[in-house]
Coordinates of C-alpha atoms in Angstrom, one line a residue:
M1 CA 36.9 -29.0 -23.2
T2 CA 38.9 -30.8 -25.7
G3 CA 39.4 -30.3 -29.5
R4 CA 40.7 -27.5 -31.1
E5 CA 41.2 -23.2 -28.8
S6 CA 37.7 -21.7 -28.3
R7 CA 37.7 -17.9 -29.8
I8 CA 36.1 -15.1 -28.2
G9 CA 35.1 -11.7 -29.2
I10 CA 34.6 -8.7 -26.5
V11 CA 33.2 -6.0 -28.4
G12 CA 34.3 -3.2 -26.8
S13 CA 36.9 -1.7 -24.2
G14 CA 35.0 -0.2 -20.9
I15 CA 34.6 -1.2 -17.9
A16 CA 32.0 -4.0 -19.1
G17 CA 34.3 -5.7 -21.4
L18 CA 37.2 -5.8 -19.5
R19 CA 34.9 -7.6 -16.3
A20 CA 33.9 -10.0 -19.1
A21 CA 37.0 -10.8 -19.6
D22 CA 38.4 -11.0 -16.5
A23 CA 35.5 -13.5 -15.5
L24 CA 36.8 -15.5 -18.6
L25 CA 40.2 -15.9 -17.0
K26 CA 39.3 -16.6 -13.6
C27 CA 36.7 -19.7 -15.2
R28 CA 40.3 -20.7 -16.8
V29 CA 39.1 -20.8 -19.9
D30 CA 41.4 -22.7 -22.4
A31 CA 40.5 -20.1 -25.3
R32 CA 42.0 -17.0 -26.8
I33 CA 40.1 -13.4 -26.1
D34 CA 40.0 -10.8 -28.1
I35 CA 39.0 -7.3 -26.9
F36 CA 37.5 -5.1 -29.6
G37 CA 37.6 -1.2 -29.0
D38 CA 37.0 1.7 -30.9
E39 CA 39.5 4.8 -29.2
A40 CA 42.9 3.7 -28.9
H41 CA 43.1 3.6 -25.4
R42 CA 43.1 0.7 -22.9
T43 CA 40.5 1.0 -20.1
Y44 CA 40.0 3.8 -18.1
N45 CA 37.4 5.3 -15.5
R46 CA 34.6 7.0 -17.8
P47 CA 33.0 8.2 -14.6
G48 CA 36.0 9.4 -13.9
L49 CA 35.7 12.4 -17.1
T50 CA 34.3 14.9 -15.2
K51 CA 34.8 14.7 -11.2
K52 CA 38.5 16.6 -11.1
T53 CA 40.6 19.7 -12.7
Y54 CA 43.5 18.7 -13.9
P55 CA 46.9 20.5 -14.7
L56 CA 48.6 22.1 -18.3
P57 CA 49.6 18.7 -20.0
D58 CA 53.1 19.6 -19.3
S59 CA 52.6 20.7 -15.5
P60 CA 53.7 18.6 -12.4
G61 CA 51.0 16.3 -11.3
P62 CA 49.1 12.8 -13.7
S63 CA 47.9 13.4 -17.0
L64 CA 43.9 12.7 -17.3
A65 CA 44.8 9.8 -18.9
E66 CA 47.8 8.6 -16.7
D67 CA 44.8 9.3 -13.5
L68 CA 41.7 7.5 -14.6
R69 CA 44.1 4.5 -16.5
I70 CA 42.4 1.0 -15.0
D71 CA 45.5 -1.7 -14.8
A72 CA 43.9 -5.1 -16.1
A73 CA 46.0 -8.1 -15.5
E74 CA 48.2 -9.1 -18.6
N75 CA 47.5 -12.7 -19.8
K76 CA 48.7 -14.5 -22.7
A77 CA 45.4 -15.6 -23.7
L78 CA 44.2 -11.6 -24.1
T79 CA 44.6 -9.8 -27.0
W80 CA 44.0 -6.2 -27.2
R81 CA 42.3 -5.1 -30.9
L82 CA 42.3 -0.8 -29.9
G83 CA 41.5 1.1 -32.9
T84 CA 39.8 -1.4 -34.7
R85 CA 35.6 -1.3 -35.2
V86 CA 33.5 -3.7 -35.6
D87 CA 31.7 -2.7 -38.8
T88 CA 28.9 -5.9 -39.4
A89 CA 28.2 -8.9 -37.2
D90 CA 26.8 -12.2 -38.3
L91 CA 25.6 -14.0 -35.4
R92 CA 24.5 -17.4 -37.4
E93 CA 28.2 -17.8 -38.7
K94 CA 29.8 -16.5 -35.7
V95 CA 31.8 -14.2 -37.7
L96 CA 32.5 -10.8 -36.8
H97 CA 33.4 -7.7 -39.9
L98 CA 36.3 -5.3 -38.9
S99 CA 36.9 -2.1 -39.7
T100 CA 40.4 -2.9 -41.1
G101 CA 39.0 -5.1 -43.5
E102 CA 39.0 -8.3 -41.7
T103 CA 36.8 -11.3 -40.0
F104 CA 36.3 -12.5 -37.0
A105 CA 35.4 -16.1 -36.4
Y106 CA 33.9 -16.3 -32.1
D107 CA 32.7 -19.6 -30.6
A108 CA 31.7 -16.8 -28.0
L109 CA 30.9 -13.2 -29.1
V110 CA 30.0 -10.8 -25.4
I111 CA 28.9 -7.3 -26.9
A112 CA 29.6 -4.8 -24.5
A113 CA 29.9 -1.9 -26.7
G114 CA 27.9 0.8 -24.6
V115 CA 26.8 4.1 -26.2
R116 CA 27.6 7.3 -27.8
P117 CA 26.1 10.8 -27.0
R118 CA 22.9 11.4 -28.5
T119 CA 23.1 15.3 -30.2
S120 CA 20.3 17.9 -31.6
P121 CA 20.1 17.2 -35.4
E122 CA 23.8 17.5 -37.3
R123 CA 25.2 19.9 -39.2
T124 CA 28.1 19.8 -41.5
D125 CA 28.7 23.8 -41.2
A126 CA 30.8 25.7 -38.8
C127 CA 30.3 27.6 -36.4
A128 CA 31.4 30.8 -35.7
V129 CA 30.2 31.1 -32.6
H130 CA 30.7 28.2 -30.0
A131 CA 33.4 25.3 -30.3
H132 CA 30.9 22.5 -30.3
R133 CA 31.3 19.3 -27.8
T134 CA 30.4 15.8 -26.9
L135 CA 31.8 14.2 -24.1
R136 CA 32.1 10.2 -23.8
G137 CA 35.8 8.9 -24.8
L138 CA 38.8 10.2 -22.8
D139 CA 39.8 12.1 -25.8
D140 CA 36.3 13.9 -25.9
A141 CA 37.6 15.1 -22.2
Q142 CA 41.0 16.4 -23.6
H143 CA 39.3 18.8 -25.8
I144 CA 37.1 19.5 -23.2
H145 CA 39.1 19.8 -20.4
D146 CA 41.6 22.0 -22.3
G147 CA 38.8 24.4 -23.0
L148 CA 37.5 24.8 -19.6
R149 CA 41.4 24.9 -17.9
A150 CA 40.9 28.2 -20.3
G151 CA 38.2 29.7 -17.9
K152 CA 36.0 30.8 -21.0
R153 CA 32.6 30.6 -21.1
V154 CA 30.2 27.5 -21.5
T155 CA 27.0 26.6 -22.7
I156 CA 26.0 23.0 -21.6
V157 CA 23.0 21.7 -23.0
G158 CA 21.4 19.0 -20.7
S159 CA 20.8 18.6 -17.0
G160 CA 21.7 14.8 -16.6
F161 CA 24.5 13.2 -14.6
V162 CA 27.6 14.4 -16.7
A163 CA 25.9 18.2 -18.1
C164 CA 25.4 18.4 -14.3
E165 CA 29.0 17.3 -13.1
L166 CA 30.2 19.2 -15.9
A167 CA 29.3 23.0 -14.7
S168 CA 30.1 21.9 -11.8
L169 CA 33.8 21.2 -13.2
A170 CA 33.7 24.6 -15.1
V171 CA 33.1 26.6 -12.1
E172 CA 35.9 25.3 -10.2
Y173 CA 38.8 26.2 -13.5
G174 CA 36.8 29.5 -13.0
C175 CA 34.8 29.1 -16.3
E176 CA 31.2 31.4 -16.5
V177 CA 28.8 28.7 -17.0
V178 CA 25.1 28.5 -18.5
M179 CA 22.5 25.3 -18.4
L180 CA 20.0 24.6 -20.6
E181 CA 17.2 22.3 -20.2
T182 CA 14.3 23.2 -22.9
L183 CA 12.1 19.8 -22.0
R184 CA 12.3 20.0 -17.7
H185 CA 12.4 22.2 -14.7
G186 CA 16.0 21.1 -13.5
P187 CA 18.6 17.9 -13.1
F188 CA 17.5 14.2 -13.1
E189 CA 13.8 15.3 -12.9
G190 CA 13.3 12.0 -15.3
I191 CA 13.7 9.7 -12.4
L192 CA 13.7 11.7 -9.2
G193 CA 10.0 13.6 -10.5
E194 CA 9.8 17.5 -10.6
D195 CA 10.0 18.9 -7.3
I196 CA 13.9 17.1 -6.6
A197 CA 14.9 18.3 -10.1
I198 CA 13.4 22.1 -8.9
A199 CA 15.4 21.8 -5.2
L200 CA 18.7 20.4 -7.4
R201 CA 18.6 23.6 -10.1
N202 CA 18.1 26.4 -7.2
W203 CA 21.0 24.7 -5.9
I204 CA 22.9 24.7 -8.8
T205 CA 22.1 28.8 -10.0
Q206 CA 23.4 29.0 -5.7
N207 CA 26.9 28.3 -7.2
G208 CA 27.2 30.6 -9.8
V209 CA 25.2 28.7 -12.7
K210 CA 22.7 30.8 -14.8
F211 CA 20.5 28.1 -15.3
L212 CA 17.7 28.7 -18.1
T213 CA 14.7 25.8 -19.3
G214 CA 11.5 26.4 -20.9
D215 CA 11.9 28.5 -24.1
P216 CA 14.6 30.9 -22.7
A217 CA 16.9 27.8 -23.3
A218 CA 15.7 27.1 -26.2
K219 CA 16.6 30.6 -27.4
L220 CA 19.8 30.3 -26.9
L221 CA 20.5 26.9 -28.4
C222 CA 23.2 26.9 -31.7
D223 CA 22.0 25.8 -35.0
R224 CA 25.3 27.1 -36.2
T225 CA 23.8 29.2 -38.7
A226 CA 26.0 32.1 -38.0
I227 CA 29.3 32.1 -40.9
P228 CA 32.3 32.5 -39.9
P229 CA 35.0 35.2 -40.1
G230 CA 36.4 34.6 -44.1
G231 CA 33.3 33.0 -45.2
A232 CA 31.9 29.6 -45.3
D233 CA 35.1 28.6 -46.7
G234 CA 37.5 30.6 -44.6
P235 CA 40.6 29.2 -41.9
E236 CA 38.3 29.8 -39.5
A237 CA 35.9 27.1 -40.7
Q238 CA 38.8 24.7 -40.7
H239 CA 39.6 24.9 -36.8
P240 CA 36.5 24.9 -35.5
N241 CA 38.3 24.8 -31.0
P242 CA 38.0 26.7 -28.2
S243 CA 41.5 28.3 -28.6
A244 CA 40.2 29.8 -32.0
G245 CA 38.6 32.3 -29.7
R246 CA 35.0 30.4 -29.5
S247 CA 32.9 29.4 -26.4
L248 CA 32.9 26.1 -25.3
F249 CA 29.2 24.6 -26.4
I250 CA 28.7 21.0 -24.3
E251 CA 25.5 18.8 -25.7
A252 CA 24.7 16.7 -23.1
I253 CA 21.3 15.9 -23.9
G254 CA 21.6 11.8 -23.7
S255 CA 22.7 8.8 -24.8
V256 CA 22.1 6.4 -28.0
P257 CA 23.1 2.5 -27.7
N258 CA 25.6 1.6 -30.2
V259 CA 23.2 -1.3 -31.7
E260 CA 24.1 -0.4 -35.6
W261 CA 26.5 -2.9 -36.3
L262 CA 24.1 -6.0 -35.1
Q263 CA 21.3 -5.1 -37.6
G264 CA 19.9 -7.4 -40.1
N265 CA 20.4 -10.5 -36.9
G266 CA 16.8 -10.5 -35.7
L267 CA 17.8 -9.6 -32.2
D268 CA 15.6 -7.0 -30.3
L269 CA 17.5 -3.5 -30.5
S270 CA 14.6 -1.4 -29.3
D271 CA 16.7 -0.4 -27.1
G272 CA 19.7 -1.6 -26.6
V273 CA 20.4 -5.7 -26.3
R274 CA 17.4 -7.7 -25.2
V275 CA 19.2 -10.2 -22.7
D276 CA 17.8 -12.8 -20.2
A277 CA 18.5 -12.9 -16.7
H278 CA 22.0 -14.5 -17.7
M279 CA 22.4 -11.6 -20.0
R280 CA 22.2 -14.9 -23.2
V281 CA 20.7 -12.9 -26.0
P282 CA 17.7 -14.7 -26.7
G283 CA 18.0 -16.8 -29.6
C284 CA 21.7 -16.3 -29.5
E285 CA 23.1 -19.6 -27.0
D286 CA 26.8 -18.3 -27.6
V287 CA 26.5 -14.5 -27.5
F288 CA 25.7 -12.7 -24.8
A289 CA 25.7 -8.6 -23.3
A290 CA 26.5 -6.4 -21.1
G291 CA 27.0 -3.0 -19.3
D292 CA 25.3 -0.1 -20.8
I293 CA 24.2 -1.5 -24.0
A294 CA 22.6 -4.2 -22.3
R295 CA 18.4 -4.5 -21.5
Y296 CA 17.7 -7.0 -18.6
P297 CA 14.9 -8.4 -17.2
A298 CA 15.3 -5.7 -13.5
P299 CA 15.0 -8.0 -10.2
W300 CA 13.2 -5.7 -9.1
A301 CA 10.6 -5.0 -10.8
A302 CA 8.4 -8.0 -11.6
G303 CA 8.0 -8.2 -15.8
G304 CA 10.3 -5.4 -16.5
L305 CA 13.0 -4.8 -18.4
T306 CA 15.7 -2.3 -18.0
R307 CA 19.1 -0.9 -19.3
M308 CA 21.6 0.9 -16.6
E309 CA 23.7 3.2 -18.2
F310 CA 25.8 3.1 -15.0
W311 CA 29.4 2.3 -13.7
K312 CA 28.2 0.0 -11.6
N313 CA 26.1 -1.7 -13.8
A314 CA 29.0 -2.5 -16.6
I315 CA 30.9 -4.2 -13.4
D316 CA 28.2 -5.8 -12.9
T317 CA 26.6 -7.2 -15.7
G318 CA 30.5 -8.0 -17.2
R319 CA 31.2 -10.4 -14.8
L320 CA 27.5 -11.8 -15.5
A321 CA 28.4 -12.0 -19.0
G322 CA 31.8 -14.0 -18.6
R323 CA 30.6 -16.4 -16.6
S324 CA 27.5 -17.6 -18.1
A325 CA 29.3 -17.5 -21.9
A326 CA 32.3 -19.7 -20.2
S327 CA 29.8 -22.2 -18.8
S328 CA 28.3 -21.5 -22.7
L329 CA 31.7 -23.5 -23.7
G330 CA 31.1 -26.0 -21.9
Y331 CA 33.3 -24.7 -18.3
E332 CA 32.6 -25.2 -15.0
S333 CA 31.5 -21.4 -13.9
R334 CA 29.5 -20.2 -10.9
S335 CA 26.6 -18.3 -13.9
S336 CA 24.1 -16.7 -11.8
R337 CA 21.3 -15.3 -12.7
I338 CA 20.9 -10.9 -12.4
G339 CA 20.6 -9.8 -9.3
Y340 CA 22.1 -6.2 -10.1
F341 CA 20.7 -3.7 -7.7
P342 CA 20.9 -0.1 -8.7
S343 CA 23.0 2.6 -7.2
T344 CA 24.2 5.4 -8.8
A345 CA 26.1 8.3 -6.8
T346 CA 27.5 12.5 -7.7
E347 CA 28.7 15.3 -6.8
L348 CA 27.4 18.4 -7.4
F349 CA 29.4 22.0 -6.1
G350 CA 29.8 19.5 -2.6
L351 CA 26.8 18.0 -2.7
R352 CA 26.9 14.3 -3.2
I353 CA 23.4 12.8 -3.9
Q354 CA 23.6 9.1 -3.8
I355 CA 20.4 7.3 -5.4
A356 CA 19.4 3.6 -4.6
G357 CA 16.7 1.2 -6.8
S358 CA 14.2 2.6 -9.2
P359 CA 12.5 5.9 -8.3
K360 CA 11.8 6.1 -11.8
L361 CA 9.2 3.7 -10.8
S362 CA 7.2 5.3 -7.7
D363 CA 4.0 6.7 -7.6
S364 CA 4.7 8.5 -5.0
M365 CA 7.4 10.1 -2.4
A366 CA 8.0 10.7 1.1
I367 CA 10.7 13.4 2.9
V368 CA 12.0 11.1 5.7
R369 CA 14.0 13.6 7.3
G370 CA 15.4 16.9 6.1
D371 CA 14.3 19.6 3.1
L372 CA 14.8 20.0 0.0
D373 CA 15.2 23.8 0.1
R374 CA 18.2 23.2 2.2
P375 CA 19.9 20.2 0.5
D376 CA 23.3 20.3 1.9
H377 CA 21.5 20.5 5.1
G378 CA 20.8 17.0 4.5
V379 CA 17.6 15.3 3.2
L380 CA 16.5 12.0 2.1
I381 CA 13.7 11.1 0.0
T382 CA 11.7 7.8 0.0
F383 CA 9.8 6.2 -3.1
Q384 CA 7.0 4.1 -3.1
R385 CA 4.9 2.2 -5.7
E386 CA 1.6 1.3 -4.7
D387 CA 2.9 1.3 -1.0
V388 CA 6.5 -0.8 -1.3
M389 CA 9.5 1.4 -0.9
V390 CA 11.1 1.3 -4.5
G391 CA 13.6 4.0 -4.3
V392 CA 15.9 5.9 -2.0
V393 CA 17.7 9.4 -2.7
Y394 CA 20.1 11.1 -0.3
M395 CA 21.5 13.9 -0.7
D396 CA 24.2 16.1 1.6
R397 CA 26.9 17.9 1.5
G398 CA 28.5 15.4 5.3
A399 CA 26.8 12.3 6.7
R400 CA 24.5 13.4 8.9
F401 CA 22.0 10.6 7.8
H402 CA 23.8 8.2 6.3
S403 CA 23.3 5.3 9.5
L404 CA 19.4 6.1 8.6
Y405 CA 20.4 5.5 5.1
I406 CA 22.1 2.7 4.7
E407 CA 19.1 1.0 7.0
L408 CA 16.5 1.6 4.0
L409 CA 18.9 1.1 1.9
Q410 CA 18.1 -2.6 3.7
S411 CA 14.8 -2.1 3.7
L412 CA 14.8 -1.2 0.0
R413 CA 16.9 -5.1 -0.6
T414 CA 14.8 -7.1 1.0
H415 CA 11.5 -6.2 -1.1

């Protein structure tokens, strides 16, 4: 490619954005690459925010930030614009408008802006009873770990991955934990169904967590109507934090794709950013999306679209978006189509849960091994749609049925 140096913008400094940059550098793209990130931190292992306890900041041992940092190759072509938000984008003119008042003109753009926590209707009132938190970034996690380290009572709203991992973490810190789920019977019901949700709820309660559903849960939701000591304008209203004697109240009720800055460009933003099988935004030959924000054709469900908030998904789609962006600029690149096979894993109170395929597409399930009443002794479940296997779940505290799980994965991949 000849002429002036190309400029590539990557909006999002998470793992999807980093892997897109890695892919561009591996394609030897002769371009300036700028990564824009809202946070002040370089890329870190986001799933690790809820995986283990950490000592006090001044104690021996790695801090949360140090332990989760992901090293990235330093390259003079790569510029990190941290703490810089992209306010709006003009995709026709190929210009980003930044929170600093600057503009950034690009030749290719990778959208990896991710998601933010969904919250209940916002109130600006301070709360006299709780320190309200959500968890998405490293700074959020620092505050939450500080509160959990104090061993106080914590209330967690929701029963998804973040909520359940936080409950497990809080018990490890020595906290009294209450989980509230107003809409479902238990964890992961939206993707695994009611029977497994109830089994996981029972497992969580066996490990010391009070788990409330339906109306009993709704009655304990906090609307921040309590008046802080000293009145609404008193000192307690100014500093709602755990150290002030409040218990933690964490909302983990889902996420919202960060798409507002793309409004006005005629894109399908109904659930993230719609892209094709090469992660290209339809109608924009030079714009791509990756990670939690990208909604792409599901390779395992003909005609369907999916948006996955899995770490592996962010890595795989980030790399593909980077290769596709290189190809769009005229560089040789192995710009393959999406072939991502969805899989994720978590651990709750020592119980490892592995999910592969797309169980939520199923119309039936079958227990191949084990018993849902004793998930820690191993239980292996398959999910079918019109007699075709579309998902597998394996729960165990050991590896009793691991070989069979691998066999089922191989079979699942061939469909």
